Amino acid sequence: MNEMEANQFREFGKAMIDYTAEYLENIRDRRVLPTVEPGYLRPLLPDQAPQLPEKWEDVLKDVEKIIMPGVTHWHSPRFHAYFPTANSYPAIVADILSGAIACIGFTWIASPACTELEVVMLDWLGKALGLPEVFLACSGGKAGGVIQGTASEATLVALLGAKSKAVAAYKTKHPELKEADIISKLVGYTSSQSHSSVERAGLLGGIKLRSLEPDSSNRLTGDIVERAIKEDIESGLIPFYCVATLGTTSSCTFDKLEEIGPVCNENDVWLHVDAAYAGSSFICPEFRYLMKGIERADSFNFNPHKWLLVNFDCSAMWLKDPTWLVNAFNVDPLYLKHDQQGSAPDYRHWQIPLGRRFRALKLWFVLRLYGIEHLQAHIRKHIALAHYFENLVRGDHRFEITEEVLMGLVCFRLRGSNDVSEALLKRINGRGVIHLVPSKIRDVYFLRLAICSRYTEERDIDVSWKEVKEAADEVLLAQK
Ligand SMILES: *Cc1c(COP(=O)(O)O)cnc(C)c1O
């Protein structure tokens, strides 16, 4: 057998590290969007896997030849689509170690360090964000944090916890009711501006989730939620769950958490806060006003894998009382039982899958190798760059800014009908130097420019603005 040996692994690994560093340091020079057509890849590959081992040198060569032409370069300073996804050397190195340990940390005994580091890291992170003690494991109560794969999972997990809590409470009050009858009466709330994964959580969780219209500034308010709850109680339904968003995906708008919290608390409605993107900014004290009222929430989630330099996947979630989840998801076959059950969280009960990677290593490495100060600087720099771009847009009377710029996202459009802005985006992406995606609120179409790369500097924003301006020249000229 000629399988890869340790010394080959060392060579290949070192070559890959060099390749990785070179790729990232020179990413600015690559075209952000690939020019390949659908189906480009198959003709470049053999019909089947090789019978005999190949040389790693050949594999590495093919990465540049076959893979890179079909890659969208998310970490290019020219990439402004969606929201950022994190990328840092400490996190990449931690993932190598996680790959070496390659444990499946579903119970404490399955790898004690995997569970225990996660508990402590979620406390570190919670403290760094200024989360109230009631969410932290170090508070000594039931509360604590967990790393989910994505924000979508966190929303679903919270919904399932809320569902089991509501069913249990209703059964106690009305022992004559069947569980299926109670479930059919459950109703949850969110805003039409919340992420599509929230609607999906309702579908997956098999309950009705109402998508409420936000106020004129696109924010979900306490009044709106209260009105919906009252209506539903009157028609015999059972309100049980509400998702508020801090930093919506379309326009980075913040729901009025301070108003929504008391309404949910008074009505025994589980409040989940989705701060997938903007949550990272709370590491800076000056942005914490945006999460005012967080102490009223039952669960809180944000993605360090978006904006806090921890590579995907790392979605941090805190729960005041995880017992509802543990009860909802608890199946205990003999092969998963162990003597220390109950003394540390068995994270398999806190999530949808059974298996889980050693993801806390990424957090540990990133927090230690950057330090909170550098993470704060990263956030502040991105927000400053967004304001820099905002000012360039404001200086050109042909454009308008459509949403207050609070974080690293600028929403803007050409004045006039949607058609011109649609044509503008088409032209920008067609030129291929920068990449943006659009959104639409109340039939107003706009472009979103997100600051994504950790390599972005003012000179990069100058390039992006030049692209936008020139594309606008072309579009407006063609219109005449
Ligand atoms: C990005 C985003 C999500 C989805 O995040 P995943 O981790 O990919 O599931 C959810 N909510 C908001 C507000 C987002 O911006």
XYZ file of C-alpha atoms and ligand atoms in Angstrom:
495
model
C 0.000 0.000 0.000
C 1.176 3.440 -0.863
C -0.973 5.627 1.309
C 0.136 9.095 2.267
C 2.722 8.918 5.013
C 3.558 11.415 7.710
C 6.528 12.896 5.895
C 4.470 13.368 2.728
C 1.738 14.950 4.826
C 4.304 17.383 6.221
C 5.449 18.390 2.757
C 1.955 18.660 1.348
C 0.739 20.487 4.425
C 3.555 23.020 4.263
C 3.012 23.534 0.547
C -0.687 24.056 1.162
C -0.006 26.586 3.924
C 2.257 28.484 1.522
C -0.377 28.306 -1.185
C -3.067 29.497 1.232
C -1.043 32.482 2.440
C -0.136 33.436 -1.110
C -3.743 33.109 -2.245
C -4.996 35.393 0.495
C -2.210 37.972 0.314
C -2.695 38.389 -3.450
C -6.449 37.909 -3.602
C -6.975 41.524 -4.643
C -5.470 40.710 -8.059
C -7.967 37.973 -8.908
C -11.230 38.729 -10.698
C -13.817 38.629 -7.909
C -16.477 36.814 -9.980
C -15.465 33.859 -12.144
C -16.274 33.904 -15.868
C -16.948 30.162 -16.196
C -20.208 28.817 -17.612
C -22.362 26.194 -15.849
C -20.898 22.740 -16.465
C -17.337 24.052 -16.926
C -15.866 21.574 -14.469
C -16.842 18.079 -15.598
C -14.878 18.108 -18.866
C -11.768 19.037 -16.874
C -11.957 15.893 -14.707
C -11.581 12.191 -15.498
C -14.783 10.130 -15.574
C -13.904 8.279 -12.406
C -11.667 8.327 -9.355
C -8.136 6.980 -9.879
C -7.396 3.322 -9.055
C -3.936 4.143 -7.765
C -2.757 7.019 -5.573
C -1.674 10.161 -7.349
C 1.072 12.598 -6.355
C 0.037 15.460 -4.097
C 2.033 17.838 -6.291
C -0.342 17.046 -9.142
C -3.373 17.580 -6.976
C -2.079 20.956 -5.836
C -1.394 21.991 -9.437
C -4.963 21.134 -10.373
C -6.301 23.350 -7.608
C -5.010 26.383 -9.462
C -5.924 25.006 -12.881
C -9.386 23.557 -12.265
C -10.785 24.927 -9.030
C -9.640 28.552 -8.874
C -11.199 29.564 -12.226
C -14.561 28.607 -10.720
C -14.151 30.305 -7.349
C -15.971 33.466 -6.268
C -13.408 35.218 -4.098
C -15.328 36.093 -0.961
C -12.261 37.537 0.727
C -11.363 39.918 -2.039
C -11.736 43.597 -1.092
C -13.818 43.792 -4.300
C -16.430 41.451 -2.842
C -19.364 43.431 -1.405
C -22.216 40.930 -1.728
C -24.393 39.443 1.048
C -22.587 39.897 4.372
C -18.979 39.117 5.219
C -17.922 35.589 6.024
C -14.975 35.358 8.353
C -11.465 34.280 7.480
C -8.323 34.479 9.587
C -5.075 32.593 9.977
C -5.658 31.675 13.638
C -9.012 30.094 12.724
C -7.541 28.217 9.754
C -4.765 26.829 11.950
C -7.281 25.818 14.620
C -9.235 23.921 11.983
C -6.102 21.973 11.092
C -5.796 20.906 14.713
C -9.500 20.124 14.876
C -8.961 17.948 11.812
C -6.136 16.126 13.542
C -8.037 15.464 16.760
C -11.123 14.704 14.649
C -13.294 13.806 17.602
C -17.078 13.752 17.579
C -17.952 15.650 20.715
C -21.566 14.629 21.263
C -21.169 13.835 24.956
C -18.745 15.009 27.608
C -16.906 11.681 27.681
C -16.638 11.577 23.879
C -13.962 14.256 24.298
C -14.062 16.277 27.526
C -11.894 19.122 26.186
C -14.260 19.598 23.253
C -17.214 20.249 25.552
C -15.380 22.087 28.302
C -13.525 24.501 26.022
C -16.832 25.333 24.339
C -18.469 26.154 27.678
C -15.633 28.482 28.660
C -15.279 30.078 25.205
C -18.972 30.945 25.097
C -18.515 32.602 28.494
C -15.466 34.520 27.216
C -17.330 35.573 24.129
C -20.495 36.499 26.021
C -18.454 38.675 28.379
C -16.615 40.256 25.452
C -19.983 41.246 23.976
C -21.322 42.556 27.266
C -24.122 39.989 27.411
C -25.959 39.979 30.733
C -24.753 37.342 33.245
C -28.097 35.524 32.995
C -26.946 34.045 29.672
C -23.573 32.785 30.880
C -22.621 29.384 32.294
C -20.305 31.073 34.805
C -23.387 32.640 36.415
C -23.886 29.257 38.070
C -27.487 28.864 36.925
C -28.879 26.777 34.084
C -27.813 29.216 31.367
C -25.020 28.783 28.904
C -23.810 28.952 25.361
C -23.345 26.494 22.538
C -21.798 26.622 19.086
C -24.326 25.862 16.372
C -23.373 25.386 12.742
C -25.447 28.315 11.501
C -27.877 30.999 12.635
C -30.620 29.082 10.829
C -30.101 26.130 13.152
C -30.131 28.407 16.186
C -33.506 29.833 15.156
C -34.945 26.358 14.666
C -33.463 25.014 17.897
C -34.904 27.970 19.842
C -38.282 27.417 18.199
C -38.283 23.755 19.196
C -37.327 24.672 22.760
C -40.127 27.243 22.860
C -42.534 24.669 21.467
C -41.734 22.091 24.135
C -42.020 24.754 26.838
C -45.387 25.979 25.572
C -46.804 22.480 25.187
C -45.722 21.533 28.722
C -47.214 24.711 30.196
C -50.506 24.299 28.364
C -50.838 20.663 29.295
C -50.510 21.559 32.960
C -53.276 24.155 32.630
C -55.493 21.991 30.430
C -54.780 18.308 31.115
C -57.792 17.352 28.975
C -56.129 18.647 25.782
C -54.155 16.382 23.471
C -50.616 17.411 22.520
C -51.499 17.508 18.826
C -54.369 19.922 19.561
C -52.076 22.220 21.498
C -49.445 22.179 18.741
C -52.050 23.048 16.110
C -52.901 26.185 18.112
C -49.337 27.439 18.552
C -48.449 30.643 16.764
C -45.134 32.503 16.520
C -44.140 35.948 15.271
C -41.457 37.548 13.246
C -41.055 40.466 10.875
C -41.363 40.333 7.112
C -37.820 41.748 7.187
C -36.345 38.825 9.122
C -34.088 36.304 7.414
C -35.682 33.619 5.226
C -34.347 30.984 7.634
C -36.888 32.169 10.224
C -39.828 31.359 7.970
C -38.126 28.063 7.230
C -37.784 27.283 10.951
C -41.563 27.619 11.195
C -42.039 25.193 8.317
C -39.509 22.705 9.690
C -40.894 23.029 13.201
C -44.423 22.411 11.968
C -46.006 25.481 13.549
C -47.640 28.641 12.282
C -45.280 31.621 12.163
C -46.785 35.001 11.331
C -44.713 37.394 9.289
C -45.665 40.829 10.638
C -45.270 44.078 8.723
C -42.724 46.322 10.476
C -43.215 50.059 11.026
C -42.405 52.703 8.415
C -38.720 52.559 9.348
C -38.730 48.789 8.779
C -38.486 47.938 12.471
C -40.625 45.472 14.348
C -42.069 47.276 17.393
C -43.630 46.239 20.689
C -47.038 47.533 19.546
C -47.030 45.448 16.398
C -46.184 42.265 18.277
C -48.671 43.024 21.052
C -51.495 43.621 18.593
C -50.819 40.298 16.875
C -50.665 38.426 20.179
C -54.005 39.910 21.306
C -55.693 39.033 18.025
C -54.479 35.482 18.206
C -55.436 34.941 21.833
C -58.927 36.212 20.961
C -59.203 33.681 18.185
C -58.164 30.861 20.494
C -54.551 30.450 19.431
C -51.516 30.080 21.698
C -48.737 32.641 21.094
C -45.410 31.006 22.048
C -42.405 32.305 20.057
C -41.069 35.539 18.601
C -37.917 36.262 16.615
C -36.512 39.792 16.693
C -33.640 40.734 14.406
C -30.743 42.996 15.276
C -29.329 43.903 11.883
C -31.628 42.572 9.162
C -30.104 40.970 6.105
C -31.689 43.334 3.588
C -30.814 46.643 5.166
C -29.176 46.017 8.578
C -32.134 47.455 10.457
C -32.615 46.858 14.196
C -35.970 45.775 15.607
C -37.135 47.602 18.741
C -35.956 44.959 21.160
C -36.524 47.154 24.192
C -40.266 47.265 23.404
C -40.659 43.709 22.144
C -39.027 42.091 25.210
C -41.608 43.166 27.819
C -44.493 42.232 25.491
C -43.076 38.734 25.048
C -42.300 38.305 28.743
C -45.818 39.342 29.785
C -47.378 36.860 27.384
C -45.063 33.892 28.039
C -43.734 34.133 24.517
C -40.167 32.878 24.019
C -38.087 35.710 22.559
C -35.225 34.700 20.290
C -32.846 37.395 19.074
C -31.146 36.910 15.727
C -28.104 39.158 15.458
C -26.293 36.957 12.942
C -24.270 39.736 11.342
C -24.483 42.770 13.622
C -23.929 40.840 16.870
C -20.165 40.946 16.363
C -20.233 44.735 16.708
C -21.284 44.442 20.360
C -17.671 43.610 21.145
C -17.324 47.411 20.891
C -19.036 49.092 23.862
C -20.179 52.022 21.705
C -22.527 49.771 19.694
C -24.167 47.986 22.628
C -26.980 50.541 22.712
C -28.268 48.613 19.700
C -28.964 45.549 21.871
C -30.690 47.452 24.649
C -33.288 45.189 26.236
C -31.390 41.975 25.509
C -31.849 40.830 29.116
C -35.517 40.126 28.287
C -34.658 37.597 25.577
C -34.739 33.839 26.147
C -32.094 33.091 23.557
C -29.546 35.144 21.641
C -27.528 34.207 18.597
C -24.865 35.742 16.385
C -22.317 34.440 13.892
C -18.646 34.877 14.749
C -18.282 33.216 11.342
C -19.664 36.340 9.734
C -17.838 39.277 11.176
C -15.559 38.137 14.002
C -12.751 36.447 12.084
C -13.726 32.871 12.998
C -14.032 30.785 9.835
C -17.351 29.133 9.027
C -18.959 27.299 10.812
C -19.292 28.997 14.169
C -22.652 30.379 15.241
C -22.738 31.327 18.910
C -26.003 30.832 20.779
C -26.884 31.489 24.408
C -29.919 30.218 26.259
C -31.212 31.326 29.615
C -32.792 27.941 30.209
C -31.608 25.149 27.942
C -33.566 22.492 29.840
C -36.471 22.966 27.409
C -34.232 21.990 24.537
C -32.641 19.155 26.400
C -36.115 17.836 27.186
C -37.296 18.305 23.629
C -34.330 16.524 22.073
C -33.465 13.992 24.737
C -33.179 10.434 23.560
C -30.769 8.392 25.584
C -29.680 5.102 24.048
C -27.384 2.977 26.173
C -24.348 3.505 23.952
C -24.465 7.254 24.575
C -24.890 7.048 28.364
C -21.931 7.824 30.612
C -21.194 8.189 34.305
C -20.695 11.941 34.281
C -24.056 12.731 32.735
C -25.414 15.963 34.183
C -22.124 17.432 35.394
C -21.351 19.104 32.056
C -23.592 19.824 29.092
C -24.056 16.939 26.690
C -24.242 19.211 23.677
C -25.999 16.588 21.559
C -29.187 17.650 23.367
C -28.675 21.295 22.378
C -28.618 20.819 18.616
C -30.194 18.999 15.666
C -27.383 16.614 14.627
C -25.692 14.165 16.946
C -22.138 14.676 15.740
C -20.207 17.885 16.282
C -16.701 19.081 15.454
C -14.221 20.630 17.863
C -15.134 24.172 16.853
C -14.299 25.897 20.132
C -10.622 25.689 19.138
C -11.254 28.313 16.454
C -12.744 30.681 18.978
C -9.943 30.081 21.451
C -7.212 30.714 18.870
C -8.920 33.798 17.443
C -9.646 35.366 20.831
C -6.099 34.740 22.059
C -4.175 35.599 18.920
C -6.107 38.791 18.138
C -7.145 39.886 21.606
C -10.355 41.789 22.102
C -8.711 45.078 21.144
C -7.821 43.913 17.657
C -11.250 42.420 17.114
C -12.742 45.764 18.105
C -10.390 47.496 15.683
C -11.538 45.148 12.907
C -15.197 46.017 13.474
C -14.517 49.747 13.783
C -12.472 49.757 10.616
C -15.236 48.089 8.600
C -17.813 50.531 9.895
C -15.541 53.476 9.121
C -15.059 52.154 5.578
C -18.836 51.894 5.156
C -19.179 55.546 6.180
C -16.367 56.430 3.796
C -18.324 54.854 0.933
C -21.554 56.424 2.192
C -19.973 59.873 1.940
C -18.803 59.227 -1.610
C -22.364 58.247 -2.561
C -23.855 61.269 -0.786
C -21.479 63.511 -2.705
C -23.065 62.479 -6.016
C -26.558 63.939 -6.454
C -27.593 61.150 -8.849
C -27.654 58.690 -5.938
C -29.554 58.325 -2.701
C -28.858 56.370 0.494
C -31.934 54.329 1.402
C -31.155 53.231 4.986
C -29.207 54.754 7.840
C -25.661 53.355 7.818
C -24.960 51.878 11.256
C -22.688 48.915 10.547
C -20.606 47.821 7.549
C -23.462 47.909 5.040
C -24.443 50.751 2.707
C -27.838 50.595 0.951
C -28.081 52.966 -2.019
C -29.738 53.436 -5.396
C -29.902 55.745 -8.357
C -32.717 58.249 -7.922
C -35.732 57.483 -10.054
C -37.430 54.264 -11.069
C -36.267 50.804 -10.034
C -35.298 50.072 -13.621
C -32.258 52.362 -13.565
C -30.896 50.823 -10.397
C -31.535 47.323 -11.756
C -29.651 48.249 -14.911
C -26.880 49.711 -12.756
C -26.395 46.500 -10.804
C -26.419 44.416 -13.942
C -23.727 46.584 -15.415
C -21.592 46.594 -12.257
C -21.611 42.800 -11.956
C -21.135 42.468 -15.713
C -17.950 44.541 -15.565
C -16.742 41.989 -13.034
C -14.391 44.169 -11.012
C -16.615 44.298 -7.927
C -19.547 42.169 -6.820
C -22.771 43.399 -5.169
C -26.252 41.988 -4.639
C -29.529 43.932 -4.512
C -32.538 43.936 -2.239
C -36.006 45.398 -2.284
C -38.157 46.791 0.518
C -41.725 47.959 -0.155
C -41.073 47.799 -3.893
C -38.046 50.053 -3.683
C -35.090 48.321 -5.304
C -31.636 49.156 -3.976
C -28.042 47.966 -4.061
C -26.253 46.696 -0.975
C -22.555 47.326 -0.574
C -21.179 45.327 2.352
C -17.617 45.704 3.563
C -16.535 42.080 3.632
C -12.807 41.469 3.382
C -10.354 41.914 6.227
C -7.973 43.292 3.585
C -10.190 46.219 2.582
C -8.571 49.661 2.707
C -9.811 53.108 1.668
C -8.051 52.727 -1.679
C -10.161 49.622 -2.316
C -13.315 51.564 -1.590
C -12.101 54.193 -4.047
C -11.878 51.449 -6.672
C -15.378 50.231 -5.812
C -16.834 53.723 -5.980
C -15.133 54.349 -9.320
C -16.767 51.174 -10.630
C -20.192 52.221 -9.376
C -19.826 55.726 -10.787
C -18.629 54.603 -14.194
C -21.360 52.004 -14.453
C -23.871 54.735 -13.550
C -22.433 56.978 -16.303
C -22.967 54.175 -18.798
C -26.485 53.375 -17.631
C -27.622 56.988 -17.614
C -26.075 57.640 -21.004
C -27.822 54.594 -22.504
C -31.109 55.916 -21.114
C -30.900 59.225 -22.970
C -26.837 35.688 7.503
C -28.032 35.737 8.333
C -28.669 34.570 8.766
C -28.267 33.211 8.271
O -27.044 32.817 8.794
P -26.569 31.300 8.623
O -25.526 31.164 9.678
O -26.040 31.175 7.248
O -27.745 30.437 8.854
C -29.716 34.685 9.640
N -30.143 35.886 10.063
C -29.571 37.034 9.652
C -30.097 38.341 10.167
C -28.512 36.993 8.765
O -27.955 38.143 8.340
